[in-house]
Coordinates of C-alpha atoms in Angstrom, one line a residue:
M264 CA 11.3 -36.6 16.5
T265 CA 10.0 -34.3 14.0
F266 CA 8.0 -31.3 14.5
D267 CA 6.4 -31.1 11.4
K268 CA 3.5 -33.1 12.0
I269 CA 2.8 -31.2 15.6
F270 CA 2.8 -27.5 13.3
S271 CA 1.4 -28.8 10.1
D272 CA -2.0 -26.3 10.4
S273 CA -0.4 -23.7 12.9
F274 CA 0.2 -21.4 9.8
D275 CA -2.9 -22.0 8.0
T276 CA -4.1 -18.6 6.8
Y277 CA -7.6 -19.6 5.9
K278 CA -7.5 -17.7 2.7
V279 CA -7.5 -14.6 4.3
F280 CA -5.3 -12.7 1.9
D281 CA -7.0 -14.1 -1.3
N282 CA -8.8 -12.2 -2.9
M283 CA -7.6 -8.9 -1.0
D284 CA -7.1 -5.8 -2.8
V285 CA -6.2 -2.0 -2.0
A286 CA -10.1 -1.1 -0.9
K287 CA -10.2 -4.3 1.0
A288 CA -6.7 -3.7 2.9
S289 CA -7.5 0.1 3.4
H290 CA -10.9 0.2 5.5
Q291 CA -10.3 1.3 9.0
A292 CA -13.8 0.5 10.1
G293 CA -14.7 2.8 13.2
N294 CA -13.4 1.8 16.8
T295 CA -11.2 -0.7 14.3
P296 CA -7.3 0.0 16.1
K297 CA -5.7 -0.7 12.1
S298 CA -6.4 -1.7 8.8
L299 CA -5.1 -4.7 7.3
W300 CA -2.3 -3.0 5.4
Q301 CA -1.3 -1.7 8.5
I302 CA -1.5 -5.7 10.1
L303 CA -0.4 -7.3 7.4
N304 CA 3.1 -5.3 7.4
H305 CA 3.3 -5.5 11.5
I306 CA 2.8 -9.7 10.9
T307 CA 5.6 -9.4 8.0
V308 CA 7.9 -7.3 10.4
W309 CA 7.2 -9.5 13.0
Q310 CA 8.0 -12.6 10.9
E311 CA 11.3 -11.4 9.7
F312 CA 12.4 -11.1 13.1
Q313 CA 11.3 -14.0 14.6
L314 CA 12.7 -16.1 11.3
N315 CA 16.1 -14.6 11.4
K316 CA 16.2 -15.8 14.9
L317 CA 15.0 -19.3 14.9
K318 CA 17.4 -19.2 11.9
G319 CA 20.5 -18.7 14.2
L320 CA 20.7 -15.3 11.8
D321 CA 20.2 -12.5 14.8
S322 CA 19.0 -12.4 18.2
T323 CA 18.4 -8.7 18.3
D324 CA 15.2 -7.6 19.5
I325 CA 13.2 -5.2 18.0
E326 CA 10.4 -2.7 19.7
E327 CA 6.9 -3.6 19.5
L328 CA 5.8 0.1 18.1
D329 CA 8.5 -0.3 15.3
T330 CA 7.0 -2.8 13.6
W331 CA 3.9 -0.9 12.7
E332 CA 3.0 0.6 9.7
N333 CA 1.7 4.4 10.4
D334 CA -0.3 4.6 7.0
P335 CA -3.4 2.5 6.6
V336 CA -3.7 3.4 3.4
V337 CA -1.8 0.9 1.0
R338 CA -0.7 2.9 -2.4
D339 CA -1.4 0.3 -5.2
Q340 CA -2.6 -3.1 -5.5
R341 CA 1.4 -3.5 -6.9
L342 CA 2.6 -2.9 -3.5
L343 CA -0.2 -5.1 -1.7
Q344 CA 0.5 -8.1 -3.9
Q345 CA 4.1 -8.0 -3.1
T346 CA 3.7 -7.6 0.6
I347 CA 1.3 -10.6 0.3
N348 CA 4.2 -12.5 -1.4
T349 CA 6.6 -11.2 1.1
F350 CA 4.4 -13.2 3.7
N351 CA 3.7 -16.2 1.7
N352 CA 7.2 -16.4 1.5
Q353 CA 7.5 -15.8 5.0
I354 CA 5.3 -18.8 6.2
E355 CA 6.9 -21.0 4.0
Q356 CA 9.9 -20.6 5.0
I357 CA 8.8 -20.8 9.1
K358 CA 7.5 -24.2 7.2
S359 CA 11.0 -25.5 6.0
E360 CA 12.7 -24.6 9.1
I361 CA 10.5 -26.4 11.3
Q362 CA 11.2 -29.7 8.8
T363 CA 14.7 -29.5 9.9
L364 CA 13.8 -29.3 13.7
S365 CA 15.0 -32.2 15.4
T366 CA 15.3 -33.2 19.8
E367 CA 19.1 -34.0 18.9
S368 CA 19.4 -30.1 18.2
N369 CA 21.1 -28.1 21.1
D370 CA 18.6 -25.9 21.4
I371 CA 15.7 -27.1 20.4
E372 CA 13.7 -25.4 23.3
K373 CA 14.9 -22.2 21.8
K374 CA 13.3 -22.6 18.5
L375 CA 10.0 -24.5 19.9
K376 CA 9.8 -21.2 21.8
I377 CA 10.2 -19.6 18.6
V378 CA 7.7 -21.2 15.9
Q379 CA 5.2 -21.4 19.1
D380 CA 5.6 -17.6 18.8
L381 CA 5.2 -16.6 15.8
S382 CA 1.9 -19.3 15.7
V383 CA 0.5 -17.8 18.3
H384 CA 0.8 -14.5 16.7
L385 CA 0.0 -15.7 13.4
S386 CA -2.7 -16.9 15.1
F387 CA -4.5 -13.5 16.7
H388 CA -3.7 -11.1 13.7
L389 CA -5.0 -13.8 11.6
G390 CA -8.7 -13.4 13.6
E391 CA -8.1 -9.9 14.4
M392 CA -8.7 -9.6 10.4
V393 CA -11.2 -12.4 9.6
L394 CA -13.3 -9.8 12.3
Q395 CA -12.5 -7.3 10.5
M396 CA -13.2 -8.3 6.9
R397 CA -16.7 -10.1 8.2
Q398 CA -17.9 -6.8 9.7
N399 CA -17.7 -5.6 6.1
G400 CA -18.7 -8.6 4.1
H401 CA -15.5 -9.5 3.2
Y402 CA -15.3 -13.1 4.5
P403 CA -17.5 -15.8 5.1
M404 CA -19.1 -16.4 8.5
P405 CA -18.8 -19.1 10.0
S406 CA -21.6 -21.6 8.5
E407 CA -20.0 -21.2 5.1
M408 CA -16.0 -21.7 6.2
K409 CA -16.1 -25.5 4.5
E410 CA -17.4 -24.7 1.5
Y411 CA -15.3 -21.3 1.3
L412 CA -12.5 -23.3 2.0
A413 CA -13.0 -26.5 -0.1
S414 CA -13.4 -24.4 -3.3

């Protein structure tokens, strides 16, 4: 049994990072604890940590607070795009690792838990980002999603 079909849609980003620019990424609305830039950085740090665990490279825990970028503003488009590329590469690595999972693996439960954690964590933060982007007019409303995702 393989698990890639089970998790096939778990790492869909719903085009959250398409057309992301410095202004959108750096915007921090009132009563919003983090900018999109800070959330993106947090996700990439967390995913790198979890990917290393999934690959059996490192089991050292990290502190949640250490995964957050302090500066809400991204310096330039190049840095933003580099971070988005890192994020996208991580998603592809996660999908690749999922394809190697098998019920015959000795540590399958541990690895499935990591994949579940990655999926839930990503889902939470993507939802947070979508909400912020919708509030600022930078992401389609639910009634527009079908057409948006198809384009």
